[in-house]
PDB file of C-alpha atoms in Angstrom:
ATOM      1  CA  UNK A  28      90.391 129.663  58.730  1.00 64.00           C
ATOM      2  CA  UNK A  29      89.558 128.363  62.178  1.00 73.00           C
ATOM      3  CA  UNK A  30      91.870 129.770  64.804  1.00 93.00           C
ATOM      4  CA  UNK A  31      91.326 126.834  67.165  1.00 97.00           C
ATOM      5  CA  UNK A  32      90.504 123.344  65.922  1.00 97.00           C
ATOM      6  CA  UNK A  33      89.463 120.448  68.089  1.00 97.00           C
ATOM      7  CA  UNK A  34      88.953 117.478  65.803  1.00 96.00           C
ATOM      8  CA  UNK A  35      87.573 115.020  68.369  1.00 96.00           C
ATOM      9  CA  UNK A  36      83.873 115.647  69.024  1.00 94.00           C
ATOM     10  CA  UNK A  37      83.878 112.886  71.651  1.00 96.00           C
ATOM     11  CA  UNK A  38      86.397 110.741  73.478  1.00 96.00           C
ATOM     12  CA  UNK A  39      86.014 107.742  75.761  1.00 97.00           C
ATOM     13  CA  UNK A  40      88.509 106.584  78.369  1.00 97.00           C
ATOM     14  CA  UNK A  41      88.585 103.962  81.071  1.00 97.00           C
ATOM     15  CA  UNK A  42      88.903 105.155  84.655  1.00 97.00           C
ATOM     16  CA  UNK A  43      92.552 105.429  85.802  1.00 97.00           C
ATOM     17  CA  UNK A  44      93.877 105.518  82.242  1.00 97.00           C
ATOM     18  CA  UNK A  45      95.420 108.521  80.483  1.00 98.00           C
ATOM     19  CA  UNK A  46      93.745 110.382  77.643  1.00 98.00           C
ATOM     20  CA  UNK A  47      94.914 113.008  75.147  1.00 98.00           C
ATOM     21  CA  UNK A  48      92.610 115.689  73.789  1.00 98.00           C
ATOM     22  CA  UNK A  49      93.808 117.315  70.587  1.00 98.00           C
ATOM     23  CA  UNK A  50      94.002 121.012  69.796  1.00 98.00           C
ATOM     24  CA  UNK A  51      95.604 122.817  66.879  1.00 97.00           C
ATOM     25  CA  UNK A  52      95.745 126.567  66.495  1.00 97.00           C
ATOM     26  CA  UNK A  53      96.435 129.161  63.850  1.00 96.00           C
ATOM     27  CA  UNK A  54      97.958 132.566  64.465  1.00 94.00           C
ATOM     28  CA  UNK A  55     100.539 134.856  62.954  1.00 92.00           C
ATOM     29  CA  UNK A  56     101.119 136.689  66.228  1.00 91.00           C
ATOM     30  CA  UNK A  57     104.407 135.573  67.847  1.00 92.00           C
ATOM     31  CA  UNK A  58     102.964 136.285  71.294  1.00 89.00           C
ATOM     32  CA  UNK A  59     100.021 134.187  72.330  1.00 91.00           C
ATOM     33  CA  UNK A  60      98.689 132.049  75.122  1.00 91.00           C
ATOM     34  CA  UNK A  61      96.902 128.737  75.027  1.00 93.00           C
ATOM     35  CA  UNK A  62      94.349 127.597  77.588  1.00 94.00           C
ATOM     36  CA  UNK A  63      92.325 124.553  78.401  1.00 97.00           C
ATOM     37  CA  UNK A  64      88.996 124.771  80.185  1.00 96.00           C
ATOM     38  CA  UNK A  65      86.631 122.118  81.487  1.00 97.00           C
ATOM     39  CA  UNK A  66      82.897 122.680  81.300  1.00 96.00           C
ATOM     40  CA  UNK A  67      80.699 120.262  83.268  1.00 94.00           C
ATOM     41  CA  UNK A  68      77.009 120.017  82.508  1.00 90.00           C
ATOM     42  CA  UNK A  69      76.412 122.794  85.053  1.00 87.00           C
ATOM     43  CA  UNK A  70      77.895 125.234  82.541  1.00 88.00           C
ATOM     44  CA  UNK A  71      80.721 126.855  84.470  1.00 88.00           C
ATOM     45  CA  UNK A  72      84.031 127.114  82.634  1.00 92.00           C
ATOM     46  CA  UNK A  73      86.810 125.792  84.863  1.00 92.00           C
ATOM     47  CA  UNK A  74      90.378 126.839  84.084  1.00 91.00           C
ATOM     48  CA  UNK A  75      92.768 123.885  83.868  1.00 93.00           C
ATOM     49  CA  UNK A  76      96.106 124.905  82.391  1.00 92.00           C
ATOM     50  CA  UNK A  77      97.954 127.650  80.508  1.00 91.00           C
ATOM     51  CA  UNK A  78     100.879 127.634  78.068  1.00 93.00           C
ATOM     52  CA  UNK A  79     102.583 130.778  76.801  1.00 90.00           C
ATOM     53  CA  UNK A  80     104.105 130.919  73.340  1.00 92.00           C
ATOM     54  CA  UNK A  81     107.530 131.717  74.772  1.00 91.00           C
ATOM     55  CA  UNK A  82     107.461 129.060  77.456  1.00 90.00           C
ATOM     56  CA  UNK A  83     110.234 126.545  76.890  1.00 89.00           C
ATOM     57  CA  UNK A  84     108.738 123.783  78.968  1.00 93.00           C
ATOM     58  CA  UNK A  85     105.365 122.111  78.737  1.00 94.00           C
ATOM     59  CA  UNK A  86     102.916 123.288  81.363  1.00 93.00           C
ATOM     60  CA  UNK A  87     101.739 120.907  84.060  1.00 94.00           C
ATOM     61  CA  UNK A  88      99.032 121.253  86.710  1.00 92.00           C
ATOM     62  CA  UNK A  89      98.483 118.173  88.806  1.00 95.00           C
ATOM     63  CA  UNK A  90      97.009 115.466  86.559  1.00 97.00           C
ATOM     64  CA  UNK A  91      96.889 117.851  83.601  1.00 97.00           C
ATOM     65  CA  UNK A  92      99.763 118.496  81.239  1.00 97.00           C
ATOM     66  CA  UNK A  93      99.906 120.368  77.985  1.00 97.00           C
ATOM     67  CA  UNK A  94     101.892 118.851  75.125  1.00 97.00           C
ATOM     68  CA  UNK A  95     103.008 122.006  73.327  1.00 96.00           C
ATOM     69  CA  UNK A  96     104.486 121.523  69.861  1.00 96.00           C
ATOM     70  CA  UNK A  97     105.050 125.029  68.553  1.00 95.00           C
ATOM     71  CA  UNK A  98     106.243 124.119  65.054  1.00 95.00           C
ATOM     72  CA  UNK A  99     103.166 121.974  64.524  1.00 96.00           C
ATOM     73  CA  UNK A 100     100.920 124.549  66.211  1.00 96.00           C
ATOM     74  CA  UNK A 101      99.420 121.981  68.501  1.00 97.00           C
ATOM     75  CA  UNK A 102      98.591 122.162  72.194  1.00 97.00           C
ATOM     76  CA  UNK A 103      97.189 118.831  73.275  1.00 98.00           C
ATOM     77  CA  UNK A 104      95.843 118.272  76.778  1.00 98.00           C
ATOM     78  CA  UNK A 105      96.907 115.102  78.545  1.00 98.00           C
ATOM     79  CA  UNK A 106      94.875 113.930  81.523  1.00 98.00           C
ATOM     80  CA  UNK A 107      96.577 111.217  83.523  1.00 96.00           C
ATOM     81  CA  UNK A 108      94.789 108.729  85.772  1.00 96.00           C
ATOM     82  CA  UNK A 109      91.302 109.683  84.595  1.00 97.00           C
ATOM     83  CA  UNK A 110      88.543 109.944  87.172  1.00 97.00           C
ATOM     84  CA  UNK A 111      84.776 109.689  86.768  1.00 97.00           C
ATOM     85  CA  UNK A 112      84.542 113.367  87.651  1.00 96.00           C
ATOM     86  CA  UNK A 113      86.600 114.223  84.572  1.00 97.00           C
ATOM     87  CA  UNK A 114      83.588 113.520  82.365  1.00 97.00           C
ATOM     88  CA  UNK A 115      82.786 116.907  80.830  1.00 97.00           C
ATOM     89  CA  UNK A 116      83.248 119.108  77.784  1.00 97.00           C
ATOM     90  CA  UNK A 117      86.804 120.346  77.289  1.00 98.00           C
ATOM     91  CA  UNK A 118      87.685 123.518  75.403  1.00 98.00           C
ATOM     92  CA  UNK A 119      90.973 124.700  74.007  1.00 98.00           C
ATOM     93  CA  UNK A 120      91.293 128.487  73.735  1.00 96.00           C
ATOM     94  CA  UNK A 121      93.839 131.035  72.567  1.00 94.00           C
ATOM     95  CA  UNK A 122      94.650 134.621  73.397  1.00 91.00           C
ATOM     96  CA  UNK A 123      96.629 136.495  70.750  1.00 89.00           C
ATOM     97  CA  UNK A 124      98.926 139.280  71.887  1.00 81.00           C
ATOM     98  CA  UNK A 125     100.083 140.061  75.395  1.00 70.00           C
ATOM     99  CA  UNK A 126      98.528 143.318  76.369  1.00 65.00           C
ATOM    100  CA  UNK A 127      95.779 145.881  76.076  1.00 65.00           C
ATOM    101  CA  UNK A 128      92.618 144.650  74.478  1.00 63.00           C
ATOM    102  CA  UNK A 129      93.945 141.121  74.157  1.00 66.00           C
ATOM    103  CA  UNK A 130      93.661 140.250  77.842  1.00 69.00           C
ATOM    104  CA  UNK A 131      89.992 139.416  77.889  1.00 75.00           C
ATOM    105  CA  UNK A 132      89.573 138.050  74.393  1.00 87.00           C
ATOM    106  CA  UNK A 133      89.833 134.302  74.129  1.00 91.00           C
ATOM    107  CA  UNK A 134      89.037 132.370  70.968  1.00 95.00           C
ATOM    108  CA  UNK A 135      87.610 128.938  71.714  1.00 96.00           C
ATOM    109  CA  UNK A 136      87.454 125.696  69.791  1.00 97.00           C
ATOM    110  CA  UNK A 137      84.305 123.620  69.376  1.00 96.00           C
ATOM    111  CA  UNK A 138      85.129 121.397  72.302  1.00 97.00           C
ATOM    112  CA  UNK A 139      85.568 117.690  72.982  1.00 98.00           C
ATOM    113  CA  UNK A 140      83.166 115.706  75.146  1.00 97.00           C
ATOM    114  CA  UNK A 141      85.108 113.345  77.382  1.00 98.00           C
ATOM    115  CA  UNK A 142      83.366 110.358  78.941  1.00 97.00           C
ATOM    116  CA  UNK A 143      85.160 108.361  81.613  1.00 97.00           C
ATOM    117  CA  UNK A 144      83.920 104.794  82.045  1.00 96.00           C
ATOM    118  CA  UNK A 145      84.261 102.926  85.369  1.00 94.00           C
TER     119      UNK A 145
ATOM    120  CA  UNK B  29      85.798 128.794  93.296  1.00 65.00           C
ATOM    121  CA  UNK B  30      86.332 131.626  90.848  1.00 71.00           C
ATOM    122  CA  UNK B  31      84.683 134.343  92.920  1.00 80.00           C
ATOM    123  CA  UNK B  32      82.547 135.353  89.942  1.00 89.00           C
ATOM    124  CA  UNK B  33      78.787 135.301  90.279  1.00 92.00           C
ATOM    125  CA  UNK B  34      76.097 135.915  87.683  1.00 95.00           C
ATOM    126  CA  UNK B  35      72.391 136.610  87.879  1.00 95.00           C
ATOM    127  CA  UNK B  36      69.884 135.462  87.043  1.00 96.00           C
ATOM    128  CA  UNK B  37      70.657 131.783  86.497  1.00 95.00           C
ATOM    129  CA  UNK B  38      67.952 131.330  83.907  1.00 96.00           C
ATOM    130  CA  UNK B  39      65.823 133.777  81.978  1.00 96.00           C
ATOM    131  CA  UNK B  40      63.041 133.483  79.428  1.00 98.00           C
ATOM    132  CA  UNK B  41      62.191 136.395  77.159  1.00 97.00           C
ATOM    133  CA  UNK B  42      60.226 136.902  73.979  1.00 98.00           C
ATOM    134  CA  UNK B  43      61.512 138.190  70.675  1.00 97.00           C
ATOM    135  CA  UNK B  44      61.867 141.972  70.563  1.00 97.00           C
ATOM    136  CA  UNK B  45      62.249 142.399  74.318  1.00 98.00           C
ATOM    137  CA  UNK B  46      65.276 143.744  76.129  1.00 98.00           C
ATOM    138  CA  UNK B  47      67.326 141.922  78.774  1.00 98.00           C
ATOM    139  CA  UNK B  48      69.970 142.821  81.353  1.00 98.00           C
ATOM    140  CA  UNK B  49      72.368 140.232  82.719  1.00 98.00           C
ATOM    141  CA  UNK B  50      74.572 140.888  85.731  1.00 97.00           C
ATOM    142  CA  UNK B  51      78.018 139.823  86.828  1.00 95.00           C
ATOM    143  CA  UNK B  52      79.935 140.514  90.023  1.00 91.00           C
ATOM    144  CA  UNK B  53      83.342 139.565  91.314  1.00 82.00           C
ATOM    145  CA  UNK B  54      84.515 139.051  94.881  1.00 73.00           C
ATOM    146  CA  UNK B  55      87.978 140.292  94.134  1.00 66.00           C
ATOM    147  CA  UNK B  56      88.429 143.594  92.469  1.00 57.00           C
ATOM    148  CA  UNK B  57      89.919 143.715  89.043  1.00 64.00           C
ATOM    149  CA  UNK B  58      89.447 146.270  86.369  1.00 74.00           C
ATOM    150  CA  UNK B  59      88.888 143.949  83.407  1.00 84.00           C
ATOM    151  CA  UNK B  60      85.734 141.970  82.702  1.00 89.00           C
ATOM    152  CA  UNK B  61      84.743 140.112  79.528  1.00 93.00           C
ATOM    153  CA  UNK B  62      81.455 138.716  78.269  1.00 96.00           C
ATOM    154  CA  UNK B  63      80.950 135.659  76.094  1.00 97.00           C
ATOM    155  CA  UNK B  64      78.007 134.062  74.327  1.00 98.00           C
ATOM    156  CA  UNK B  65      77.888 130.277  74.106  1.00 97.00           C
ATOM    157  CA  UNK B  66      75.289 128.768  71.809  1.00 96.00           C
ATOM    158  CA  UNK B  67      74.250 125.197  72.472  1.00 93.00           C
ATOM    159  CA  UNK B  68      76.925 122.720  71.408  1.00 91.00           C
ATOM    160  CA  UNK B  69      79.492 125.376  70.549  1.00 94.00           C
ATOM    161  CA  UNK B  70      82.432 127.106  72.136  1.00 96.00           C
ATOM    162  CA  UNK B  71      82.004 130.535  73.739  1.00 96.00           C
ATOM    163  CA  UNK B  72      82.313 133.585  71.518  1.00 97.00           C
ATOM    164  CA  UNK B  73      83.804 136.843  72.758  1.00 95.00           C
ATOM    165  CA  UNK B  74      81.281 139.684  72.898  1.00 97.00           C
ATOM    166  CA  UNK B  75      83.312 142.492  74.470  1.00 94.00           C
ATOM    167  CA  UNK B  76      85.694 143.472  77.223  1.00 92.00           C
ATOM    168  CA  UNK B  77      85.479 146.326  79.716  1.00 90.00           C
ATOM    169  CA  UNK B  78      88.500 147.964  81.269  1.00 85.00           C
ATOM    170  CA  UNK B  79      88.160 150.732  83.830  1.00 85.00           C
ATOM    171  CA  UNK B  80      84.466 151.129  82.993  1.00 87.00           C
ATOM    172  CA  UNK B  81      84.987 151.560  79.258  1.00 89.00           C
ATOM    173  CA  UNK B  82      84.519 149.125  76.399  1.00 90.00           C
ATOM    174  CA  UNK B  83      87.978 148.003  75.361  1.00 87.00           C
ATOM    175  CA  UNK B  84      87.642 145.426  72.626  1.00 89.00           C
ATOM    176  CA  UNK B  85      84.627 143.934  70.867  1.00 92.00           C
ATOM    177  CA  UNK B  86      83.899 140.762  68.970  1.00 92.00           C
ATOM    178  CA  UNK B  87      81.615 140.328  65.986  1.00 94.00           C
ATOM    179  CA  UNK B  88      78.401 141.361  67.737  1.00 96.00           C
ATOM    180  CA  UNK B  89      75.972 144.123  66.717  1.00 96.00           C
ATOM    181  CA  UNK B  90      75.492 147.343  68.711  1.00 96.00           C
ATOM    182  CA  UNK B  91      72.304 146.033  70.308  1.00 97.00           C
ATOM    183  CA  UNK B  92      74.706 144.153  72.588  1.00 98.00           C
ATOM    184  CA  UNK B  93      75.987 146.723  75.056  1.00 96.00           C
ATOM    185  CA  UNK B  94      77.501 146.719  78.499  1.00 95.00           C
ATOM    186  CA  UNK B  95      78.409 148.622  81.587  1.00 94.00           C
ATOM    187  CA  UNK B  96      81.103 148.227  84.194  1.00 91.00           C
ATOM    188  CA  UNK B  97      80.775 149.855  87.599  1.00 89.00           C
ATOM    189  CA  UNK B  98      83.395 151.152  90.052  1.00 84.00           C
ATOM    190  CA  UNK B  99      82.794 148.134  92.304  1.00 80.00           C
ATOM    191  CA  UNK B 100      83.887 145.878  89.381  1.00 78.00           C
ATOM    192  CA  UNK B 101      80.394 144.534  88.756  1.00 90.00           C
ATOM    193  CA  UNK B 102      79.181 144.528  85.180  1.00 94.00           C
ATOM    194  CA  UNK B 103      76.040 144.316  83.080  1.00 96.00           C
ATOM    195  CA  UNK B 104      75.330 142.958  79.626  1.00 97.00           C
ATOM    196  CA  UNK B 105      72.324 144.484  77.883  1.00 98.00           C
ATOM    197  CA  UNK B 106      70.743 143.051  74.787  1.00 98.00           C
ATOM    198  CA  UNK B 107      68.048 144.998  72.957  1.00 97.00           C
ATOM    199  CA  UNK B 108      65.554 143.780  70.369  1.00 97.00           C
ATOM    200  CA  UNK B 109      66.077 140.146  71.266  1.00 98.00           C
ATOM    201  CA  UNK B 110      66.192 137.615  68.448  1.00 97.00           C
ATOM    202  CA  UNK B 111      65.658 133.867  68.593  1.00 97.00           C
ATOM    203  CA  UNK B 112      69.379 133.317  67.890  1.00 96.00           C
ATOM    204  CA  UNK B 113      70.250 135.189  71.078  1.00 98.00           C
ATOM    205  CA  UNK B 114      69.223 132.089  73.016  1.00 98.00           C
ATOM    206  CA  UNK B 115      72.471 130.964  74.629  1.00 97.00           C
ATOM    207  CA  UNK B 116      74.520 130.687  77.794  1.00 97.00           C
ATOM    208  CA  UNK B 117      76.086 134.053  78.628  1.00 97.00           C
ATOM    209  CA  UNK B 118      79.329 133.936  80.546  1.00 96.00           C
ATOM    210  CA  UNK B 119      81.265 136.716  82.156  1.00 94.00           C
ATOM    211  CA  UNK B 120      84.908 136.410  83.094  1.00 92.00           C
ATOM    212  CA  UNK B 121      87.294 138.358  85.254  1.00 86.00           C
ATOM    213  CA  UNK B 122      90.972 138.703  84.693  1.00 80.00           C
ATOM    214  CA  UNK B 123      92.901 136.494  87.057  1.00 71.00           C
ATOM    215  CA  UNK B 124      96.108 138.407  87.584  1.00 60.00           C
ATOM    216  CA  UNK B 125      98.370 141.197  86.488  1.00 54.00           C
ATOM    217  CA  UNK B 126     100.872 139.388  84.316  1.00 54.00           C
ATOM    218  CA  UNK B 127     100.707 138.338  80.706  1.00 47.00           C
ATOM    219  CA  UNK B 128     100.223 134.758  81.781  1.00 54.00           C
ATOM    220  CA  UNK B 129      97.004 135.371  83.663  1.00 68.00           C
ATOM    221  CA  UNK B 130      93.852 133.601  82.708  1.00 77.00           C
ATOM    222  CA  UNK B 131      90.177 134.401  82.622  1.00 83.00           C
ATOM    223  CA  UNK B 132      88.046 133.061  85.466  1.00 87.00           C
ATOM    224  CA  UNK B 133      84.449 132.494  84.465  1.00 91.00           C
ATOM    225  CA  UNK B 134      81.186 132.746  86.315  1.00 91.00           C
ATOM    226  CA  UNK B 135      78.502 130.046  86.186  1.00 92.00           C
ATOM    227  CA  UNK B 136      76.621 131.759  83.384  1.00 95.00           C
ATOM    228  CA  UNK B 137      73.093 132.923  82.662  1.00 96.00           C
ATOM    229  CA  UNK B 138      71.029 130.747  80.359  1.00 96.00           C
ATOM    230  CA  UNK B 139      68.816 132.953  78.187  1.00 98.00           C
ATOM    231  CA  UNK B 140      65.939 131.521  76.192  1.00 98.00           C
ATOM    232  CA  UNK B 141      64.226 133.717  73.609  1.00 97.00           C
ATOM    233  CA  UNK B 142      60.798 132.558  72.465  1.00 97.00           C
TER     234      UNK B 142
END
């Protein structure tokens, strides 16, 4: 079974509108972390936001928020007030466990290409 | 700015050759990870180094090996290159010392195997 599933290969949004990128995950470990990264065409993976499995509140970072629904195992990224520069590939990723060998091991989804129209 | 640099930016090799990719970090941290990202896919974890020793490995054969140096720089070595090794190779440094820290990635090395 896929550990991280991103079902939207591509999404389109109008500039200044909000958009939600979907991510579902699968793990039996009670301790895990969920990440979203942005990858422009240049290739660099840019960290956007993090949500821990024990965090009670949804994470927010500027225009980015993470809609964490633990029972449904979903961690959707919400981008408010989209900008042209938001056009990129977006990856959801998970780290299982909290220590030792788990620190550097992220499992990524297939990604969603977001296109922002003017 | 993640403070992680990688070299070279691009590389072309032929099947059967060996390649060494390099990664360095401005800030010192004792954990570095390497990922392979095939075209159109998400990155896949190759391995992690902690205090200069391999400390976790993904589903990659032994011809993928690495080194980490005392100055926190790192190398990824791939022997007997195959066509399927063509990919973007990313290294990442650990961002902090708590369980909530993230991985900060470098810009990647794009390897083409002909």
